[in-house]
PDB file of C-alpha atoms in Angstrom:
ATOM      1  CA  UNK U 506     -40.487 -40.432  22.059  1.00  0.00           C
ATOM      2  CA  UNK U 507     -39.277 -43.002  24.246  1.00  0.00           C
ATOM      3  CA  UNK U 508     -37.140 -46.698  23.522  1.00  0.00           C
ATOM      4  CA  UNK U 509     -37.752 -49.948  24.593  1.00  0.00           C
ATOM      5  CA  UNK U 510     -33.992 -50.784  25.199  1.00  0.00           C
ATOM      6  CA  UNK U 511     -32.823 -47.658  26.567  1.00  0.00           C
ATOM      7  CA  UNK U 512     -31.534 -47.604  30.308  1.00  0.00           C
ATOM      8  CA  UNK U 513     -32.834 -44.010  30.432  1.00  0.00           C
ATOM      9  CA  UNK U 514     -35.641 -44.573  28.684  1.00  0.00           C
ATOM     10  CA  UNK U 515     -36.509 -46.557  31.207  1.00  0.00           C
ATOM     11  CA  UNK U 516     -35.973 -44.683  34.403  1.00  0.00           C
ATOM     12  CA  UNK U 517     -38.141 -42.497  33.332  1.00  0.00           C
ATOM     13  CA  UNK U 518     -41.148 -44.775  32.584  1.00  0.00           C
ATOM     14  CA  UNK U 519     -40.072 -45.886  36.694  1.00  0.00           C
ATOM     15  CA  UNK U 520     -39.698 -49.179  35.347  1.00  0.00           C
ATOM     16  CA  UNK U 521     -35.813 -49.019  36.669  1.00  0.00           C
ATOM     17  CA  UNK U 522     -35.784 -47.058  40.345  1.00  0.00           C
ATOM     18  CA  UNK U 523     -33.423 -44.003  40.957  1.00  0.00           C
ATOM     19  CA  UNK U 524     -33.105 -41.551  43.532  1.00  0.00           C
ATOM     20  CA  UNK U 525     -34.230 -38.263  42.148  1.00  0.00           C
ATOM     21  CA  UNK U 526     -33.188 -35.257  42.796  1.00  0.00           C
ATOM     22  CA  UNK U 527     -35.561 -32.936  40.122  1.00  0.00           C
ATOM     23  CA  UNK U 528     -38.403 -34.015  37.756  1.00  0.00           C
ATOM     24  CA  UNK U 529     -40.539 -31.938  35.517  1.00  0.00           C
ATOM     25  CA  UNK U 530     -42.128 -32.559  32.252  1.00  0.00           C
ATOM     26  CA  UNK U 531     -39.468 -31.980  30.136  1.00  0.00           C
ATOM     27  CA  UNK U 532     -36.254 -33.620  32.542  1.00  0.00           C
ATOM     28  CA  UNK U 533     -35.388 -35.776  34.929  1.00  0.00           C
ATOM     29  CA  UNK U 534     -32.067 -35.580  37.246  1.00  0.00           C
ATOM     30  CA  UNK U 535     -30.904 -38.480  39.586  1.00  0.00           C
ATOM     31  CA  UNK U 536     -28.164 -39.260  41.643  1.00  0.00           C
ATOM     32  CA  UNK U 537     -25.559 -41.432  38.983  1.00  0.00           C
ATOM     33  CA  UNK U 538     -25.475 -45.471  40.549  1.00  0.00           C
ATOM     34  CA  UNK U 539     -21.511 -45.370  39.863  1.00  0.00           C
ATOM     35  CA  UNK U 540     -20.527 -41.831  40.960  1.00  0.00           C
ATOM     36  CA  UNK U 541     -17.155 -40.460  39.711  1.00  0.00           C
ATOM     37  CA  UNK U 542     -17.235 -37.460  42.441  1.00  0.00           C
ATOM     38  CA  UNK U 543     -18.640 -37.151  45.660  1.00  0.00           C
ATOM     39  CA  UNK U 544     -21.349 -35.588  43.846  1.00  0.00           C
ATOM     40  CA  UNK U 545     -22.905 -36.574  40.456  1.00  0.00           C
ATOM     41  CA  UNK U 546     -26.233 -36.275  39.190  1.00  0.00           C
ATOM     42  CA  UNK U 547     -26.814 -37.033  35.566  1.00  0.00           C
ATOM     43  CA  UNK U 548     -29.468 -34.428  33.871  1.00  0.00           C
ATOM     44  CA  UNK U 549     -31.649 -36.353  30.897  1.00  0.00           C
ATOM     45  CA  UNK U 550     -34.385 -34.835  28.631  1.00  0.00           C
ATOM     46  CA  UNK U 551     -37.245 -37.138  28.898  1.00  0.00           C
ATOM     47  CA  UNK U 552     -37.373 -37.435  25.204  1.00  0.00           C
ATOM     48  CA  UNK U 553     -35.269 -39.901  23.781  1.00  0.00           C
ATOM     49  CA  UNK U 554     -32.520 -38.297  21.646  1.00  0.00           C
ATOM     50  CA  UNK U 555     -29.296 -40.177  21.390  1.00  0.00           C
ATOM     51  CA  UNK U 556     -26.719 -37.998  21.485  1.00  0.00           C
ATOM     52  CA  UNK U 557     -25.769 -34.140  21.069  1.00  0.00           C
ATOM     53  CA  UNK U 558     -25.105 -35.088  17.448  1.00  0.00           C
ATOM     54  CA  UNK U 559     -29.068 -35.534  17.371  1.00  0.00           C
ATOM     55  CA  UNK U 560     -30.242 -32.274  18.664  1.00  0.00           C
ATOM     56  CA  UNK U 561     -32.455 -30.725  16.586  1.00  0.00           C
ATOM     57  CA  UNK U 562     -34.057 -27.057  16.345  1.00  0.00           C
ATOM     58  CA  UNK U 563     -37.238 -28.349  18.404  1.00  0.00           C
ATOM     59  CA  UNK U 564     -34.689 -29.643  21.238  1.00  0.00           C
ATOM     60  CA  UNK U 565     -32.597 -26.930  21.748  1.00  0.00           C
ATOM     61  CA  UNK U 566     -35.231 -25.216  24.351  1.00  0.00           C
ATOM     62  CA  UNK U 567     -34.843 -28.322  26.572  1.00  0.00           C
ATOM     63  CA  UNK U 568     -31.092 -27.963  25.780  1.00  0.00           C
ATOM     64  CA  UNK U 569     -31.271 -24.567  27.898  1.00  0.00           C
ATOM     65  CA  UNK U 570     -33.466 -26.168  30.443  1.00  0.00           C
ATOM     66  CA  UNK U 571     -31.334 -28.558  31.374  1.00  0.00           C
ATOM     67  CA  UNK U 572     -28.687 -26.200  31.773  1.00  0.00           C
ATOM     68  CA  UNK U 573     -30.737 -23.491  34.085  1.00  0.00           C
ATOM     69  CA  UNK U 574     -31.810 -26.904  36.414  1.00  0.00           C
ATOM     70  CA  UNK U 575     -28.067 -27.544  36.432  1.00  0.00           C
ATOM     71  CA  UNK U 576     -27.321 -23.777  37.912  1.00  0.00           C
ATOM     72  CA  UNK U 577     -30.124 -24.614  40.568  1.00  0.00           C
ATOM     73  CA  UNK U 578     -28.489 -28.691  41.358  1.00  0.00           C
ATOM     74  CA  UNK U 579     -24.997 -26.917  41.853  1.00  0.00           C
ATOM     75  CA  UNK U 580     -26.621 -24.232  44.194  1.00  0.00           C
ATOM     76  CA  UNK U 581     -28.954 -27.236  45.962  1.00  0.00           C
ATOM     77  CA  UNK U 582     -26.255 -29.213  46.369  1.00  0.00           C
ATOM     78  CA  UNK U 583     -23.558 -26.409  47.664  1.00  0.00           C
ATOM     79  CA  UNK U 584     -21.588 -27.216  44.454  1.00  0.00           C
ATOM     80  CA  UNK U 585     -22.174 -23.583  42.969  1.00  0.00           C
ATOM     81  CA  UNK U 586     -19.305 -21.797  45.539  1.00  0.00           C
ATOM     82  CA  UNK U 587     -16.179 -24.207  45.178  1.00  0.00           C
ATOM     83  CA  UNK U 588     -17.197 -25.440  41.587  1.00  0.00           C
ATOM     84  CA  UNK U 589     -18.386 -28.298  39.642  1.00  0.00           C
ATOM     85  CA  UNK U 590     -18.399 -29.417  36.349  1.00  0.00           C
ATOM     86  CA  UNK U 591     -21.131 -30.193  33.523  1.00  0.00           C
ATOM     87  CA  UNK U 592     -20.182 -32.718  30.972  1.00  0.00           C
ATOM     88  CA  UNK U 593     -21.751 -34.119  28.048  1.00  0.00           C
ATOM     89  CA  UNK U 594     -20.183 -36.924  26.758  1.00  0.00           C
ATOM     90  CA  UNK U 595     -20.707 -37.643  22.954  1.00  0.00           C
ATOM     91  CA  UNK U 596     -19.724 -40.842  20.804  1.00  0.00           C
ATOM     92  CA  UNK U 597     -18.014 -43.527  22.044  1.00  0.00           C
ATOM     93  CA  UNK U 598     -14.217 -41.701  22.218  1.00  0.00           C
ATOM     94  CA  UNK U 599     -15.930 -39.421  24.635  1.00  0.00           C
ATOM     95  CA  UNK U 600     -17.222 -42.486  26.432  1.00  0.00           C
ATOM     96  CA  UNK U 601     -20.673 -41.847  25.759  1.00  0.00           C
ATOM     97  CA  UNK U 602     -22.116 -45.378  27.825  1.00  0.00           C
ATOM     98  CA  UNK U 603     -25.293 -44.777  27.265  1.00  0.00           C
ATOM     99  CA  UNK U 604     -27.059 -43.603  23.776  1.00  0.00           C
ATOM    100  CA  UNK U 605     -29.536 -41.306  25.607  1.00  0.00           C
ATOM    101  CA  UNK U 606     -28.310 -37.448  25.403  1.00  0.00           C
ATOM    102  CA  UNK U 607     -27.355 -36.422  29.367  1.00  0.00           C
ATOM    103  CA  UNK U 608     -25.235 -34.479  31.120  1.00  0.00           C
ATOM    104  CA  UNK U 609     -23.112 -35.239  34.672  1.00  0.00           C
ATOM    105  CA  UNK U 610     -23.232 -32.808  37.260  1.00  0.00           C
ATOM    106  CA  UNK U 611     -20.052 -33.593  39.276  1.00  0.00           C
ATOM    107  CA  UNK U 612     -18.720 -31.998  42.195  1.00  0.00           C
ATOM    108  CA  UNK U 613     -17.647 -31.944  46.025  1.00  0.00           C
ATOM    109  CA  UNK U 614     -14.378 -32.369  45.562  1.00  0.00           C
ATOM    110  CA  UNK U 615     -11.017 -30.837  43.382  1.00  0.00           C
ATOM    111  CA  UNK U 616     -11.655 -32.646  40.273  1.00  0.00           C
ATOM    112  CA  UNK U 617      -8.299 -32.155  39.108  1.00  0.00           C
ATOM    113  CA  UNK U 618      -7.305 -32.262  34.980  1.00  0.00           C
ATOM    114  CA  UNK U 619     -10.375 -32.176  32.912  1.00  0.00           C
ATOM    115  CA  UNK U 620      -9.049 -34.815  30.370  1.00  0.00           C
ATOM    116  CA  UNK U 621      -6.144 -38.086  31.282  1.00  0.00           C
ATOM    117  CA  UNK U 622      -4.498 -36.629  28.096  1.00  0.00           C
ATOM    118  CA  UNK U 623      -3.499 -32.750  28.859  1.00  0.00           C
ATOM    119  CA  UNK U 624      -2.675 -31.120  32.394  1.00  0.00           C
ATOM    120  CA  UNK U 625      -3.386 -27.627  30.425  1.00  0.00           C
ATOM    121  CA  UNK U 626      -7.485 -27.599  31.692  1.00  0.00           C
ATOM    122  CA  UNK U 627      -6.288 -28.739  35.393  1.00  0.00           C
TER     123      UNK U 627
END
């Protein structure tokens, strides 16, 4: 399931470019146009789902895949011995920009406090 006026949606019909980093049937990963780290790759199922709040039974395979081909990025990408992070951002006080579930892979740098609000996750 795909939509018309998604973003991600989109890049992976290849009717918006991106530099890819990992495709299979299920995912796509690509480098993030606006990158908060020296490193960030967003992970996206290629099945439209909006959010984590829409994750269904049938999803949550995909859910793992993502993950494992997040292990692999961080080790590609020599994030996997200094660190990195995985986000998923959900709803719009999470900052969720776009309504396509997807995870950033950020790295390649101390990322200091995970959240502007607490110091206690630094």
């Amino acid at each position: 399931m795909v939509k018309d006026d998604c973003l991600f949606c989109k890049i992976v019909a290849g009717t918006i470019p991106s530099q890819k980093v990992y495709e299979d049937d299920q995912i796509l990963a690509f480098h993030d146009i606006t990158p908060a780290a020296p490193v960030h790759v967003l992970l996206i199922p290629k099945k439209h789902i909006d959010s984590m709040n829409e994750v269904s039974q049938e999803d949550l395979p995909v859910i793992g895949h993502i993950h494992g081909v997040a292990i692999q990025l961080a080790k590609e990408l020599g994030l996997d011995q200094s660190g990195y992070r995985l986000i998923n951002n959900c709803g719009p006080d999470s900052g969720q920009a776009v309504q396509h579930l997807h995870y950033h892979l950020l790295g390649g740098a101390n990322l200091g406090a995970l959240t502007g609000i607490s110091s206690s996750h630094a």
